[in-house]
Short mmCIF file of C-alpha atoms in Angstrom, two decimals:
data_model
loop_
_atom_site.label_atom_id
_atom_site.label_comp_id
_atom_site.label_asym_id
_atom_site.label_seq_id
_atom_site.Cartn_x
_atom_site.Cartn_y
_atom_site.Cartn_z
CA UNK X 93 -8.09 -39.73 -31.96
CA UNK X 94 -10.04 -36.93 -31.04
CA UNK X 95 -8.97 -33.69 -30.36
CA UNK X 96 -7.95 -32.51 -26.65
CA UNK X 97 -10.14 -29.44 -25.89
CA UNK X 98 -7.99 -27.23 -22.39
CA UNK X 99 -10.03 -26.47 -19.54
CA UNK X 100 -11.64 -22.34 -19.33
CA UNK X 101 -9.13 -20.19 -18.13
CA UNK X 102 -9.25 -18.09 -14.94
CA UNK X 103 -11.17 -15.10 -14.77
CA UNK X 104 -8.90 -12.36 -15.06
CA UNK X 105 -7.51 -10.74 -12.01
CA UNK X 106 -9.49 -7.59 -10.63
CA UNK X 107 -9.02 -3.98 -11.78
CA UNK X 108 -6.13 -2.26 -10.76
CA UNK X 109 -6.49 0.47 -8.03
CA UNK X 110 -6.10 3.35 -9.47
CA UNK X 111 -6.43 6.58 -6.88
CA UNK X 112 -4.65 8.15 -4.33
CA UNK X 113 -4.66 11.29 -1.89
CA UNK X 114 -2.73 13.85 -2.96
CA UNK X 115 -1.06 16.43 0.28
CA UNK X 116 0.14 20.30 0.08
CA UNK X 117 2.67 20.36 2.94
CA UNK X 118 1.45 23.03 4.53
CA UNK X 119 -1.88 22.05 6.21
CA UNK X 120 -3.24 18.51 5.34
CA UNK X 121 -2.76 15.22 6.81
CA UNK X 122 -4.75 12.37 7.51
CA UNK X 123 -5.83 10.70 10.70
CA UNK X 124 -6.56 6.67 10.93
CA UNK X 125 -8.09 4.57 14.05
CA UNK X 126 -6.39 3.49 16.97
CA UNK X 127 -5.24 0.13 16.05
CA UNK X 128 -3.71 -2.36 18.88
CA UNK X 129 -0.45 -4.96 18.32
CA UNK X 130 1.18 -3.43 15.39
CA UNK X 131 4.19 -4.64 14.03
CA UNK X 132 4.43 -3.22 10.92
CA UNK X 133 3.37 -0.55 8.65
CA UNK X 134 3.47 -0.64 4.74
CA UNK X 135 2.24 1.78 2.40
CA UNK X 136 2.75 3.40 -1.16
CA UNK X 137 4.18 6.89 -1.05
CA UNK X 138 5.65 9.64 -3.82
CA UNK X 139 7.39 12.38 -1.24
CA UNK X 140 8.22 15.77 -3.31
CA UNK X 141 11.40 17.13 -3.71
CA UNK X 142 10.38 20.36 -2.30
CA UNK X 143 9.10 20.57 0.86
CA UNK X 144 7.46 23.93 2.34
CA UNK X 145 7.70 22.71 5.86
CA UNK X 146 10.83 22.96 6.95
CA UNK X 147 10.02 19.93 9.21
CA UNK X 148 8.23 17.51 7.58
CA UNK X 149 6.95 13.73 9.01
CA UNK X 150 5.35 10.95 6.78
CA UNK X 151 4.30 8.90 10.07
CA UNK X 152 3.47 9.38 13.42
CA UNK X 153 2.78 7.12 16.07
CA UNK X 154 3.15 8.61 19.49
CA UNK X 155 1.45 6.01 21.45
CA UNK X 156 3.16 3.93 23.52
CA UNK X 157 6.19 5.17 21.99
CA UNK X 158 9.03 7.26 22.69
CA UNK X 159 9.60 9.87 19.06
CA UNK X 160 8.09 7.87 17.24
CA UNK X 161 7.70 9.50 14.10
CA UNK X 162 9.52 8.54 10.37
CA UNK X 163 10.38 12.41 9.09
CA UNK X 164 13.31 14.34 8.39
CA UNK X 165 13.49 15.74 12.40
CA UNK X 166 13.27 12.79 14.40
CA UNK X 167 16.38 10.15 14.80
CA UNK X 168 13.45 7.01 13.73
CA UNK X 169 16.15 4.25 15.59
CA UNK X 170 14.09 5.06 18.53
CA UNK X 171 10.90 3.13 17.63
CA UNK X 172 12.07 1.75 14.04
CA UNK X 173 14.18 -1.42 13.59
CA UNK X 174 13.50 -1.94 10.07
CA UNK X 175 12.81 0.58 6.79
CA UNK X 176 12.49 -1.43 3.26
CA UNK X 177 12.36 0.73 0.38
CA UNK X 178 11.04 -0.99 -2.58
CA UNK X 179 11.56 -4.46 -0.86
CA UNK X 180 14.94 -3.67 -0.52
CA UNK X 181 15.91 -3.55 3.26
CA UNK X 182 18.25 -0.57 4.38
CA UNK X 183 21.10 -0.58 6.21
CA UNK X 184 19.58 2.29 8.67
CA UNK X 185 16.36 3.06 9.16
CA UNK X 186 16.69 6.76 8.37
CA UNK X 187 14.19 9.36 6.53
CA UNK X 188 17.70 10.36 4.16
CA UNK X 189 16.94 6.96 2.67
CA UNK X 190 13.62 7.87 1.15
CA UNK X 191 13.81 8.91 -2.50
CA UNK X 192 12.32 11.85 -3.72
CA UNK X 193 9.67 12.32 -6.82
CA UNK X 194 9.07 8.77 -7.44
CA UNK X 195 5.99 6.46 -6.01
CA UNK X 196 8.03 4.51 -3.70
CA UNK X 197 7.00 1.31 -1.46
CA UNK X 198 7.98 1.44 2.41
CA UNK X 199 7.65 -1.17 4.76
CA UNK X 200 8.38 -0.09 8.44
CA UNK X 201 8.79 -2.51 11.74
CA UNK X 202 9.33 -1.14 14.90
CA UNK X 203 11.52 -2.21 17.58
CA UNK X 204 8.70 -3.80 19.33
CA UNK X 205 4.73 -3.50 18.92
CA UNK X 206 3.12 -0.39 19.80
CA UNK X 207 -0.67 0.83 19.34
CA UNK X 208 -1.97 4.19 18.36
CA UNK X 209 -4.34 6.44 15.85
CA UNK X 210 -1.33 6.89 13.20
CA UNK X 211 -0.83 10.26 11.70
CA UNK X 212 0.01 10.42 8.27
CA UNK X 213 1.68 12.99 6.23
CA UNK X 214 2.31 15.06 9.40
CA UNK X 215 1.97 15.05 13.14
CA UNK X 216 -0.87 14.15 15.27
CA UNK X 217 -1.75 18.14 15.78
CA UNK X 218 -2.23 20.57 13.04
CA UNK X 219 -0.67 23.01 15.13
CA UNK X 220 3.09 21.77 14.82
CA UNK X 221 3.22 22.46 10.90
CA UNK X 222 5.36 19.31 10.29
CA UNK X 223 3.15 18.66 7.40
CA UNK X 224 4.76 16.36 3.74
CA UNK X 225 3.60 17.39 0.17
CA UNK X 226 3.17 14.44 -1.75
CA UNK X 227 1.21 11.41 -2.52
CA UNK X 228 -0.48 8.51 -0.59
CA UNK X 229 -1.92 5.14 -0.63
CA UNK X 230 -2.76 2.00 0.44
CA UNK X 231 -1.85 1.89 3.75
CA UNK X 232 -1.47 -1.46 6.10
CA UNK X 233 -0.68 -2.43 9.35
CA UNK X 234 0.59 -6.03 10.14
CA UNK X 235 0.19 -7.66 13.22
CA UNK X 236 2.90 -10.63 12.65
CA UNK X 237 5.83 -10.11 11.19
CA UNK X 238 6.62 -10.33 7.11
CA UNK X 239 10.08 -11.99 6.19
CA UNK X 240 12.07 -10.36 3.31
CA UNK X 241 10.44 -12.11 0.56
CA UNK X 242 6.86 -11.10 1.81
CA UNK X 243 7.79 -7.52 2.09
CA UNK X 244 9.66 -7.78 -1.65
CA UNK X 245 6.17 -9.39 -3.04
CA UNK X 246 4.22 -6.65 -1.03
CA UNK X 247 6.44 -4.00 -3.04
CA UNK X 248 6.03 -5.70 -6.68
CA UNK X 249 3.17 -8.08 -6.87
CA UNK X 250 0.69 -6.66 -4.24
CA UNK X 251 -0.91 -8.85 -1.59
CA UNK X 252 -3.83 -11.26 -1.45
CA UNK X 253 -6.04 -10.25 0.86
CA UNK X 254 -8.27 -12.99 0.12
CA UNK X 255 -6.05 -15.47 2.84
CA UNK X 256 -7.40 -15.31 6.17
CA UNK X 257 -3.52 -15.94 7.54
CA UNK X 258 -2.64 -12.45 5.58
CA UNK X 259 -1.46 -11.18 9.39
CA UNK X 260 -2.88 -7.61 7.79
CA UNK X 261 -4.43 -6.18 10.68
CA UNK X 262 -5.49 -3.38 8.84
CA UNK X 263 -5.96 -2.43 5.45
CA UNK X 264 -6.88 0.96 3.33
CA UNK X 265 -7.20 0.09 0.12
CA UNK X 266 -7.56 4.21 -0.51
CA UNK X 267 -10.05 3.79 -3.76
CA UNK X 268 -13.03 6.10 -2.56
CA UNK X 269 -11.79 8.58 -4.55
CA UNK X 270 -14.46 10.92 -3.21
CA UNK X 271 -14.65 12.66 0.40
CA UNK X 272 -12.78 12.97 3.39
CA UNK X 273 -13.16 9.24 4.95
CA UNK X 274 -10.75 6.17 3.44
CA UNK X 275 -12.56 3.01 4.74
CA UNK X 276 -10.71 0.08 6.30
CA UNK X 277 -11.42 -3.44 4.43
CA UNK X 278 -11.90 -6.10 7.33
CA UNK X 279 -13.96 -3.90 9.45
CA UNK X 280 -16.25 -0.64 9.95
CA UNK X 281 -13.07 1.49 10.65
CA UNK X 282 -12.82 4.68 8.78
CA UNK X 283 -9.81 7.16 8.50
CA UNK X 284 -10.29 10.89 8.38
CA UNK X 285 -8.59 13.38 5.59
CA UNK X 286 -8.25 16.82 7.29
CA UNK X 287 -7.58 20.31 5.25
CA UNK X 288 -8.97 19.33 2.18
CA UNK X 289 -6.15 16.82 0.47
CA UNK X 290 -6.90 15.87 -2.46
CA UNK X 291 -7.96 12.57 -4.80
CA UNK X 292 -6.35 12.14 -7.52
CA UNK X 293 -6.59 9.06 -10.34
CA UNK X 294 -2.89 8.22 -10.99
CA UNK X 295 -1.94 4.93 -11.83
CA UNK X 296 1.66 4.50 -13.06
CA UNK X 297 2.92 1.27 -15.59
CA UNK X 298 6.35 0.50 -14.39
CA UNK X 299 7.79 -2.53 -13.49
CA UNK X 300 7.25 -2.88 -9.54
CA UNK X 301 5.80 0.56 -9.46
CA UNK X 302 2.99 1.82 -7.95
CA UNK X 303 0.09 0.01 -9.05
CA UNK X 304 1.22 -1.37 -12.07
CA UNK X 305 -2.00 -1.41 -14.67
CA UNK X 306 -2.84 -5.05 -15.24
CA UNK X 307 -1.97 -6.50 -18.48
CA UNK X 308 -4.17 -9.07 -19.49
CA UNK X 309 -2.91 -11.33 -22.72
CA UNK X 310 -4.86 -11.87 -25.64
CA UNK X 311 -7.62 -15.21 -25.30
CA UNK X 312 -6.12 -17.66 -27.81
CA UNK X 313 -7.96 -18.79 -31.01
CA UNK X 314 -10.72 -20.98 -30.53
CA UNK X 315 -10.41 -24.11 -31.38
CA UNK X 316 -12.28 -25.76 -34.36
CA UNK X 317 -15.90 -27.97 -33.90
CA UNK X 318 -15.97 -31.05 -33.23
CA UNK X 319 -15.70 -33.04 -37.00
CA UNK X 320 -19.17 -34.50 -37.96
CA UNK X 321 -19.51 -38.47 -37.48
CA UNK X 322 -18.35 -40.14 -40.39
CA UNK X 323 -21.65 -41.82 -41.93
CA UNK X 324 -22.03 -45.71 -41.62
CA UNK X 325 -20.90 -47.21 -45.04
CA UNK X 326 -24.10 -48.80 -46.61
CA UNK X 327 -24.73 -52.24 -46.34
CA UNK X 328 -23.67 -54.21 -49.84
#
């Protein structure tokens, strides 16, 4: 019988991401378009221990919203229903939940949908010094719900932004690694860095950590060539 030869395999998946923007606390933050209908907001974050604000806000969306910021000042039950941390939902949605020195996964959903230009990594004026030193990326902004095992394969696997029915209304991949604009992928949409934050290539390998460097195995042998034909016995 002859031998069973398997199909190609897939291509392998794409490169990880590998940059992020990197925040002093004291006067940088970025600003993103005024998006409509949002229900939730996910995004990759490493918050530092120490803080020189003594006031400090990660996200701000004042628009059609009553203090609705996620920091350390404001009590976030006003606008937010939900925090996951790492897929794992919280009991409260409270800033004291957020780890410190670690990349970290958050998933927000407020108590109903709201629209705005959100402020990250401080307020929506530079003049309020509520600024957070740390590290950001890849931010998105849902416009349906996500059910606990979406947000949990959000947090470890990533998402595939390939399906039309993603419900991610917005997405910053943050991979310019140059400049002061992060783009947004579905449309022309462009977020602005303000006080000169930095990029920064930092990609850590841990399981379900910020993105995790793809490991690709090894292609298997190949198999042998076909056997020549066997030659026709010679007539008597």
């Amino acid at each position: 019988p002859g031998q069973h030869y398997p199909s190609p395999p897939p291509p392998p998946p794409p490169p990880p991401a590998k940059f992020s923007v990197q925040f002093n606390g004291v006067d940088q933050f970025i600003q993103l378009p005024r998006v409509e209908d949002i229900v939730g907001v996910s995004l990759w974050v490493l918050v530092d221990a120490n803080q020189s604000a003594r006031e400090h806000v990660l996200l701000d969306a004042r628009m059609g919203s009553y203090r609705g910021s996620f920091g350390n000042r404001d009590t976030t039950r006003d606008l937010w229903a939900k925090l996951y941390i790492d897929g794992v939902l919280q009991s409260e949605a409270e800033w004291t939940s957020v780890p410190r020195d670690n990349w970290i996964h958050i998933h927000l959903e407020p108590q109903e949908s709201f629209q705005d230009d959100i402020t990250l990594m401080g307020r929506y004026t530079p003049l309020t010094g509520m600024h957070l030193a740390g590290r950001l990326a890849e931010v998105y902004m849902w416009r349906r719900p996500l059910d606990a095992v979406e947000v949990l394969t959000l947090a470890t696997q990533g998402w595939d932004q390939s399906q039309q029915n993603s419900g991610a209304g917005v997405y910053f991949p943050f991979e310019e690694g140059q400049g002061n604009d992060v783009h947004e992928l579905y449309s022309n949409a462009v977020g602005k860095i303000n006080g000169g934050a930095e990029w920064i290539e930092d990609t850590v390998n841990t399981p379900g950590g910020y993105k995790p460097v793809q490991v690709i195995a090894p292609s298997p042998p190949p198999l042998p060539p076909f056997p020549p034909p066997n030659p026709s016995p010679p007539y008597p």
